[in-house]
Amino acid sequence: MPRVRVAVAMLLIPLVVLLAFASSRPHLAAQKPRSLSAGAYASDITPRKFPVSVNGHMTDRQVSEVHDPLRARCLVLDDGKTTVAFVIVDSCMIPRDLCDRAKELIQKKTGIPARNVLIAATHTHSAVTLTGAFQSEPVEWYREFVVEQIVHGVERAWQQREPAQVAWGVGEDATQVFNRRWFMKPGTIQPNPFGQVDQVRMNPGYQHPGLIKPAGPTDPQIGFLSVQARDGRPIAFLANYALHYVGGVPGLSADYFGAFAERIQQLLGAEKVHPPFVGIMSNGASGDINNINYAGPAPGKRAPYEQCRLVADSVARKVFAAYQQVAQHHRADVSLAVAEQEIELGVRLPSEADLARAQQILAQARGPVLTTLPEIYARETVLLARYPPTVRLKLQAIRVGSMGIGAIPCEVFCEIGLEIKAKSPLKPTCIIELANGYNGYLPTPQQHEWGGYETWRARSSYLEVRASDKITATLLELLREVSQERPSSEQ
Ligand SMILES: [Zn+2]
């Protein structure tokens, strides 16, 4: 053999071997049995010093009573290759720096990569302030405490992990969700805090004579992931429903999210298991959805927490019925995948004229507590004028088997969630909002045009008008990315 041919052959052999190996890799991946393990732990974040600031309203509330405990509910899943942690926290919203610090410590203590951790707020409006919102400000000791308890919770869940199996699916409860934004007859909407008249009004009042129709859809789906030990003992149940919160609770409370965790535990017969079962309700794309039917008459007065219990019972029973359909199909050969990306979005900064108007309103306001909407939004304008022209926010997609989870750090309008669910290659897909940071409301460009509370420029609504288009496109890319890594056995 001439020397040159030998050389070519020697070059070709490794190439052929390499190609053969490469082409067999997906096949090998599909055949290699995955073995899932899981652990869960509910970490207590009820404060131990009082009073505490509670946000979620235009004015601050100082609260000294605890109605029911606040928790950071942690679930760790591990397929032998990828580990994922979910942390759903009884908080109105959690800022990015707090999420990032908790993730960094989690990585240090457990080895779970920071990018594989999802931390989200339930959006209960009766929890302790963690980020500045309207006239509420956080205190450092509570922020520290929450970081510690999140890290502790994931560590415990990680230590407790055991061979596990999962099943997932979707239930439906259309009875508890209502779009809270309404088109109103001309002349029935008061000027907004900036002196303009919107076409849409939030929370218009029961059977208001000006009601035309809701300005957006609702999403009745309750996505769920059931996690069991191999003998069928329940470990955790992660549910997802697009409902802002319920309210009607005096003192600190996990709202219906906590009541759901209790109710699903009863339905699953998981009250006396060890390690303790962890029920979790995460919030879906519920930026414009609440539990109030303005088309109907005002309901009679409810006892404190009664409505939370009613909603929790209804949603838990509906999702439990869907769970029973798949209860026989829990499986351990399930793979996990995570993709994360930061995007840069513009800030709707106030103009010089906006700022001058705001300063004039504030100069005439009587403080220290501001009570009128123009005053409150004037203060927001001054605070927002100090924001940078763009912000970076984190989007994340997680896959468990063929179930997709998309995480967005905003209060996401329902129609955006519906679009992502419909276009996602993963069925089912859930949206977890207020995850991995806090960047205010996320209306669509059309909803911005119609106006209303959720679009009013403030620290609670400041992203550029086209933000939802960019977020939707990027999150769909991430969902496609985690979908492509799926072994053929899961397609
Ligand atoms: Zn909200």
XYZ file of C-alpha atoms and ligand atoms in Angstrom:
492
model
C 0.000 0.000 0.000
C 1.483 3.321 -0.992
C 2.355 5.397 1.957
C -0.112 8.115 1.165
C -3.011 5.619 1.174
C -1.965 4.268 4.539
C -1.994 7.752 5.894
C -5.489 8.375 4.511
C -6.713 5.063 5.917
C -5.271 5.869 9.316
C -7.058 9.175 9.247
C -10.290 7.538 8.158
C -10.387 4.829 10.823
C -10.780 7.159 13.801
C -13.289 9.187 11.805
C -15.394 6.089 11.088
C -15.181 5.031 14.738
C -16.137 8.514 15.804
C -19.095 8.631 13.412
C -20.280 5.195 14.492
C -20.078 6.248 18.123
C -21.812 9.560 17.467
C -24.670 7.943 15.552
C -25.179 5.360 18.305
C -25.252 7.902 21.098
C -28.933 8.884 20.972
C -29.755 5.184 20.778
C -27.625 4.430 23.841
C -29.171 7.358 25.707
C -32.633 6.075 24.942
C -31.800 2.579 26.160
C -29.916 3.481 29.293
C -32.479 3.230 32.084
C -32.853 6.481 33.957
C -33.500 6.223 37.623
C -35.240 9.059 39.319
C -34.787 10.098 42.932
C -36.620 12.846 44.798
C -36.928 14.586 48.145
C -39.141 17.376 49.478
C -39.161 19.655 52.486
C -41.346 22.576 53.611
C -39.119 25.157 55.269
C -40.742 27.602 57.707
C -40.411 31.297 56.818
C -42.905 32.661 59.369
C -41.175 35.662 60.976
C -40.245 35.507 64.657
C -40.188 39.271 65.289
C -43.156 41.633 64.970
C -44.615 43.825 63.598
C -43.641 43.159 59.992
C -44.407 45.011 56.771
C -46.920 43.320 54.472
C -47.029 44.506 50.853
C -49.563 43.894 48.103
C -51.540 47.102 48.603
C -50.979 50.789 47.788
C -50.196 51.572 51.424
C -48.083 49.519 53.793
C -49.620 47.289 56.459
C -47.832 46.548 59.726
C -48.895 43.117 60.961
C -48.262 41.311 64.250
C -50.512 38.263 63.944
C -49.971 34.940 62.232
C -53.092 33.310 60.817
C -51.286 30.352 59.266
C -47.589 29.633 58.716
C -45.549 30.842 55.742
C -43.315 28.316 53.984
C -40.727 27.840 51.280
C -41.792 24.522 49.768
C -38.839 22.702 48.245
C -38.756 19.767 45.827
C -35.564 18.206 44.469
C -35.596 15.800 41.506
C -32.534 13.934 40.228
C -32.385 11.628 37.172
C -28.816 10.496 37.827
C -27.464 13.085 35.410
C -29.422 16.291 36.007
C -30.718 17.660 39.306
C -33.502 20.226 39.524
C -34.832 22.098 42.565
C -38.198 23.868 42.789
C -38.749 26.345 45.617
C -42.218 27.904 45.887
C -42.250 30.620 48.525
C -45.191 32.164 50.415
C -44.340 35.709 49.384
C -45.929 38.409 47.215
C -42.767 38.722 45.129
C -39.070 37.939 45.515
C -36.360 40.176 44.029
C -33.630 38.823 41.738
C -30.722 39.445 44.143
C -32.371 37.353 46.856
C -33.049 34.472 44.416
C -29.477 34.613 43.072
C -27.917 34.566 46.530
C -30.040 31.608 47.645
C -29.124 29.716 44.456
C -25.414 30.388 44.927
C -25.555 28.988 48.477
C -27.617 26.004 47.313
C -24.953 25.206 44.721
C -22.230 25.513 47.337
C -23.993 23.230 49.846
C -25.542 20.597 47.573
C -23.757 20.826 44.234
C -27.080 21.488 42.466
C -26.138 24.021 39.757
C -27.612 27.474 40.463
C -29.159 27.515 36.978
C -31.133 24.336 37.787
C -32.931 25.984 40.701
C -36.309 27.665 40.246
C -37.388 30.029 43.040
C -40.850 31.591 42.744
C -43.323 33.518 44.869
C -46.895 32.261 45.311
C -48.112 35.880 45.288
C -49.972 35.660 48.577
C -50.800 39.248 49.594
C -50.534 38.459 53.295
C -46.811 37.714 53.589
C -43.806 39.752 54.647
C -42.424 42.376 52.233
C -39.282 41.133 50.422
C -38.947 43.866 47.808
C -39.907 47.555 47.694
C -43.465 47.889 46.374
C -45.605 51.036 46.581
C -45.261 52.186 50.208
C -43.851 48.937 51.645
C -40.133 48.343 52.159
C -38.329 45.136 53.162
C -36.159 44.773 56.245
C -32.745 43.145 55.991
C -33.169 40.619 58.804
C -36.201 39.042 57.159
C -34.542 38.905 53.725
C -31.562 37.112 55.325
C -33.883 34.730 57.161
C -35.708 33.786 53.944
C -32.424 33.097 52.118
C -31.271 30.865 54.997
C -34.567 28.979 55.117
C -34.699 28.451 51.339
C -31.157 27.059 51.376
C -31.950 24.915 54.429
C -35.117 23.599 52.757
C -33.361 22.571 49.533
C -30.538 21.000 51.539
C -33.030 18.903 53.546
C -34.934 17.906 50.401
C -31.609 16.963 48.778
C -30.496 14.897 51.794
C -33.852 13.130 51.965
C -33.908 12.096 48.308
C -34.810 8.490 47.668
C -35.721 6.340 44.651
C -38.858 7.923 43.236
C -41.426 7.847 40.458
C -43.489 10.622 38.911
C -46.698 11.170 36.963
C -48.034 14.384 35.488
C -51.141 15.747 33.871
C -53.726 18.501 33.808
C -56.993 19.018 35.685
C -59.487 21.814 35.129
C -61.377 24.172 37.375
C -63.110 26.987 35.531
C -65.203 27.971 38.573
C -62.529 29.925 40.481
C -60.920 32.130 37.837
C -62.216 35.438 36.440
C -60.544 38.076 34.315
C -60.472 41.170 36.517
C -60.020 43.692 33.687
C -63.189 44.918 32.007
C -64.074 47.073 29.027
C -66.373 49.780 30.335
C -69.025 51.977 28.706
C -67.777 55.464 27.791
C -67.927 57.874 30.705
C -67.774 55.175 33.394
C -63.980 55.181 33.878
C -62.329 57.867 36.024
C -59.041 59.385 34.772
C -55.991 57.296 35.683
C -53.251 58.622 38.047
C -51.559 60.329 35.065
C -54.727 62.202 34.095
C -55.642 60.055 31.047
C -58.740 57.916 30.499
C -58.209 54.160 29.994
C -60.465 51.840 28.012
C -60.168 49.053 30.561
C -60.738 49.054 34.295
C -59.487 46.580 36.897
C -61.923 45.383 39.585
C -64.884 47.533 38.447
C -67.324 46.337 41.132
C -70.125 43.762 41.144
C -72.692 44.239 38.368
C -71.396 47.743 37.655
C -73.779 49.359 35.135
C -70.799 50.300 32.922
C -69.586 46.694 32.393
C -69.229 45.605 28.759
C -67.075 42.479 28.773
C -63.835 41.141 30.276
C -60.710 42.382 28.483
C -59.011 38.994 28.431
C -59.432 35.229 28.849
C -59.023 32.918 31.838
C -57.134 29.622 32.002
C -58.965 26.816 33.843
C -56.042 24.356 33.698
C -54.401 22.943 36.824
C -51.094 21.417 35.761
C -49.613 18.912 38.206
C -46.588 16.757 38.912
C -47.061 13.924 41.403
C -43.918 12.592 43.098
C -43.959 9.274 44.970
C -41.559 6.807 46.535
C -41.296 3.530 44.596
C -43.839 1.899 46.942
C -46.410 4.607 46.144
C -45.922 6.711 49.294
C -46.559 10.373 48.343
C -43.469 12.627 48.554
C -44.758 15.828 46.959
C -47.426 17.207 44.647
C -46.564 20.305 42.624
C -49.634 22.022 41.163
C -49.992 25.116 38.993
C -53.088 27.340 38.610
C -53.477 30.842 37.156
C -55.167 32.695 40.043
C -53.711 35.898 41.509
C -54.583 35.130 45.164
C -57.824 34.949 47.133
C -57.444 37.176 50.221
C -59.867 37.786 53.086
C -57.403 36.723 55.769
C -56.406 38.734 58.841
C -52.718 38.502 59.768
C -49.983 36.637 57.943
C -51.200 33.828 55.740
C -50.161 31.597 52.853
C -53.631 32.365 51.356
C -55.288 29.573 49.339
C -51.836 28.279 48.306
C -51.319 27.009 51.871
C -54.902 25.729 52.148
C -54.427 23.814 48.874
C -51.267 22.141 50.214
C -53.269 20.886 53.223
C -56.271 19.786 51.188
C -54.300 17.841 48.568
C -52.425 16.140 51.401
C -55.761 14.932 52.830
C -57.025 13.759 49.442
C -53.816 11.817 48.766
C -53.969 10.248 52.254
C -50.520 11.692 52.908
C -51.053 13.146 56.387
C -49.003 10.643 58.355
C -46.232 9.712 55.948
C -42.549 10.058 56.728
C -40.665 12.071 55.572
C -43.562 14.556 55.680
C -45.408 15.039 52.389
C -45.111 18.474 50.742
C -48.085 19.878 48.824
C -47.199 22.818 46.586
C -49.342 25.272 44.636
C -47.386 27.468 42.228
C -48.875 30.475 40.459
C -49.541 30.408 36.718
C -49.968 33.335 34.314
C -52.460 35.171 36.523
C -51.494 38.854 36.173
C -55.078 39.780 35.220
C -56.981 36.926 36.903
C -58.670 36.934 40.278
C -61.355 35.064 42.201
C -64.092 37.729 41.883
C -67.015 37.382 39.472
C -68.018 40.989 38.723
C -70.699 39.803 36.303
C -72.654 38.351 39.234
C -74.043 39.780 42.468
C -71.786 40.438 45.453
C -71.582 37.260 47.552
C -72.565 37.291 51.209
C -69.939 38.094 53.795
C -67.434 35.310 54.365
C -65.684 34.408 57.590
C -61.920 35.104 57.575
C -60.073 32.494 55.425
C -63.394 30.883 54.397
C -63.009 31.833 50.725
C -59.379 30.575 50.710
C -60.629 27.216 51.971
C -63.484 27.078 49.432
C -61.155 27.808 46.509
C -58.485 25.400 47.777
C -61.073 22.641 48.203
C -62.522 23.149 44.717
C -59.127 23.235 42.962
C -57.735 20.327 45.010
C -60.731 18.094 44.288
C -60.587 18.841 40.548
C -56.847 18.210 40.282
C -57.174 15.077 42.417
C -59.724 13.693 39.937
C -57.204 14.270 37.110
C -54.464 12.717 39.251
C -56.531 9.551 39.709
C -56.530 9.088 35.926
C -52.728 8.819 35.876
C -52.095 7.398 39.360
C -51.324 3.955 37.901
C -48.764 5.412 35.509
C -46.040 6.768 37.791
C -42.643 5.996 36.297
C -39.004 6.152 37.393
C -37.379 6.177 33.927
C -37.850 9.884 33.450
C -35.227 12.399 32.352
C -34.798 16.034 33.364
C -33.471 19.041 31.442
C -32.996 22.747 32.156
C -32.302 25.736 29.917
C -31.879 29.297 31.048
C -31.302 32.601 29.290
C -31.032 36.238 30.261
C -32.610 38.857 28.039
C -32.265 42.616 28.076
C -35.440 44.678 27.971
C -36.088 48.396 27.899
C -37.544 50.310 30.857
C -40.504 52.682 30.335
C -38.614 55.548 31.961
C -40.559 58.709 32.811
C -39.796 61.746 30.624
C -38.532 65.023 32.069
C -42.067 66.400 31.865
C -43.452 63.306 33.675
C -40.885 63.781 36.408
C -41.617 67.508 36.799
C -45.357 66.805 37.051
C -44.708 64.101 39.663
C -42.472 66.360 41.753
C -45.125 69.058 41.693
C -47.809 66.628 42.923
C -45.534 65.378 45.703
C -44.651 68.926 46.801
C -48.340 69.495 47.494
C -49.022 66.078 49.070
C -49.545 65.593 52.777
C -47.348 62.804 54.087
C -45.848 60.695 55.269
C -48.448 58.187 54.043
C -49.716 59.005 50.559
C -53.360 58.191 50.055
C -54.477 59.302 46.575
C -53.567 57.485 43.356
C -51.966 60.557 41.701
C -49.713 61.005 44.763
C -48.795 57.334 45.010
C -47.932 57.150 41.288
C -46.044 60.452 41.462
C -43.787 58.837 44.072
C -43.378 55.788 41.813
C -42.429 58.099 38.922
C -39.676 59.700 41.010
C -38.369 56.263 42.089
C -38.541 54.855 38.567
C -36.642 57.833 37.124
C -33.573 56.382 38.888
C -33.854 53.063 37.018
C -31.353 52.200 34.263
C -32.658 52.399 30.665
C -32.566 48.603 30.319
C -32.795 45.657 32.705
C -31.705 42.054 32.352
C -34.137 39.363 33.335
C -33.883 35.642 33.576
C -36.048 33.137 31.724
C -35.904 29.430 32.460
C -37.387 26.234 31.035
C -37.444 22.931 32.892
C -38.513 19.556 31.521
C -39.641 16.603 33.629
C -40.332 13.712 31.248
C -42.632 15.252 28.636
C -43.887 17.979 30.971
C -42.573 21.513 30.413
C -42.318 24.354 32.910
C -41.596 27.911 31.788
C -40.524 30.426 34.437
C -41.007 34.202 34.018
C -40.083 36.880 36.617
C -43.281 38.913 36.060
C -46.985 38.984 36.833
C -47.871 37.491 33.474
C -51.175 38.198 31.726
C -53.251 35.065 31.195
C -53.308 35.249 27.383
C -49.481 35.158 27.294
C -49.502 31.947 29.325
C -52.135 30.435 27.041
C -50.068 31.274 23.938
C -46.897 29.718 25.366
C -48.805 26.600 26.467
C -50.351 26.229 22.987
C -47.062 26.701 21.101
C -44.787 24.732 23.447
C -43.586 21.391 22.035
C -44.038 19.893 25.517
C -47.480 18.743 26.585
C -48.472 19.722 29.123
C -46.594 22.969 29.703
C -47.083 25.108 32.813
C -46.031 28.701 33.407
C -44.651 29.585 36.828
C -44.782 33.353 37.203
C -42.881 35.629 39.620
C -39.957 33.209 39.315
C -36.237 33.960 39.684
C -36.781 37.682 40.271
C -39.381 40.405 40.019
C -39.908 42.683 37.002
C -43.502 43.831 37.473
C -46.615 43.174 35.404
C -46.345 41.707 31.909
C -49.303 42.866 29.767
C -49.346 42.410 25.965
C -48.771 45.475 23.705
C -52.537 45.522 23.009
C -53.352 45.489 26.751
C -50.899 48.373 27.226
C -52.918 50.335 24.692
C -56.165 49.630 26.533
C -54.581 50.808 29.804
C -55.746 50.043 33.339
C -53.938 49.469 36.644
C -51.548 46.753 35.471
C -50.156 49.046 32.747
C -49.734 52.157 34.924
C -46.030 53.031 35.036
C -44.582 52.180 38.454
C -42.022 49.827 39.954
C -44.830 47.271 39.571
C -45.109 47.863 35.780
C -42.125 49.237 33.921
C -40.956 46.906 31.157
C -41.086 48.119 27.546
C -44.439 47.771 25.789
C -43.223 44.898 23.552
C -41.674 42.954 26.459
C -44.235 40.132 26.232
C -43.397 39.427 22.564
C -39.690 39.084 23.353
C -40.285 37.008 26.494
C -42.701 34.674 24.682
C -40.287 34.107 21.772
C -37.299 33.419 24.049
C -39.185 31.142 26.422
C -40.529 29.104 23.488
C -36.945 28.697 22.234
C -35.899 27.445 25.675
C -38.838 25.018 25.801
C -37.837 23.691 22.355
C -34.266 23.313 23.593
C -35.224 21.189 26.617
C -37.678 19.268 24.451
C -34.970 18.291 21.943
C -32.878 16.682 24.651
C -35.661 14.211 25.264
C -34.794 10.518 24.919
C -36.996 8.761 22.338
C -38.683 6.725 25.128
C -40.255 9.947 26.408
C -41.509 11.396 23.100
Zn -50.356 41.133 41.802
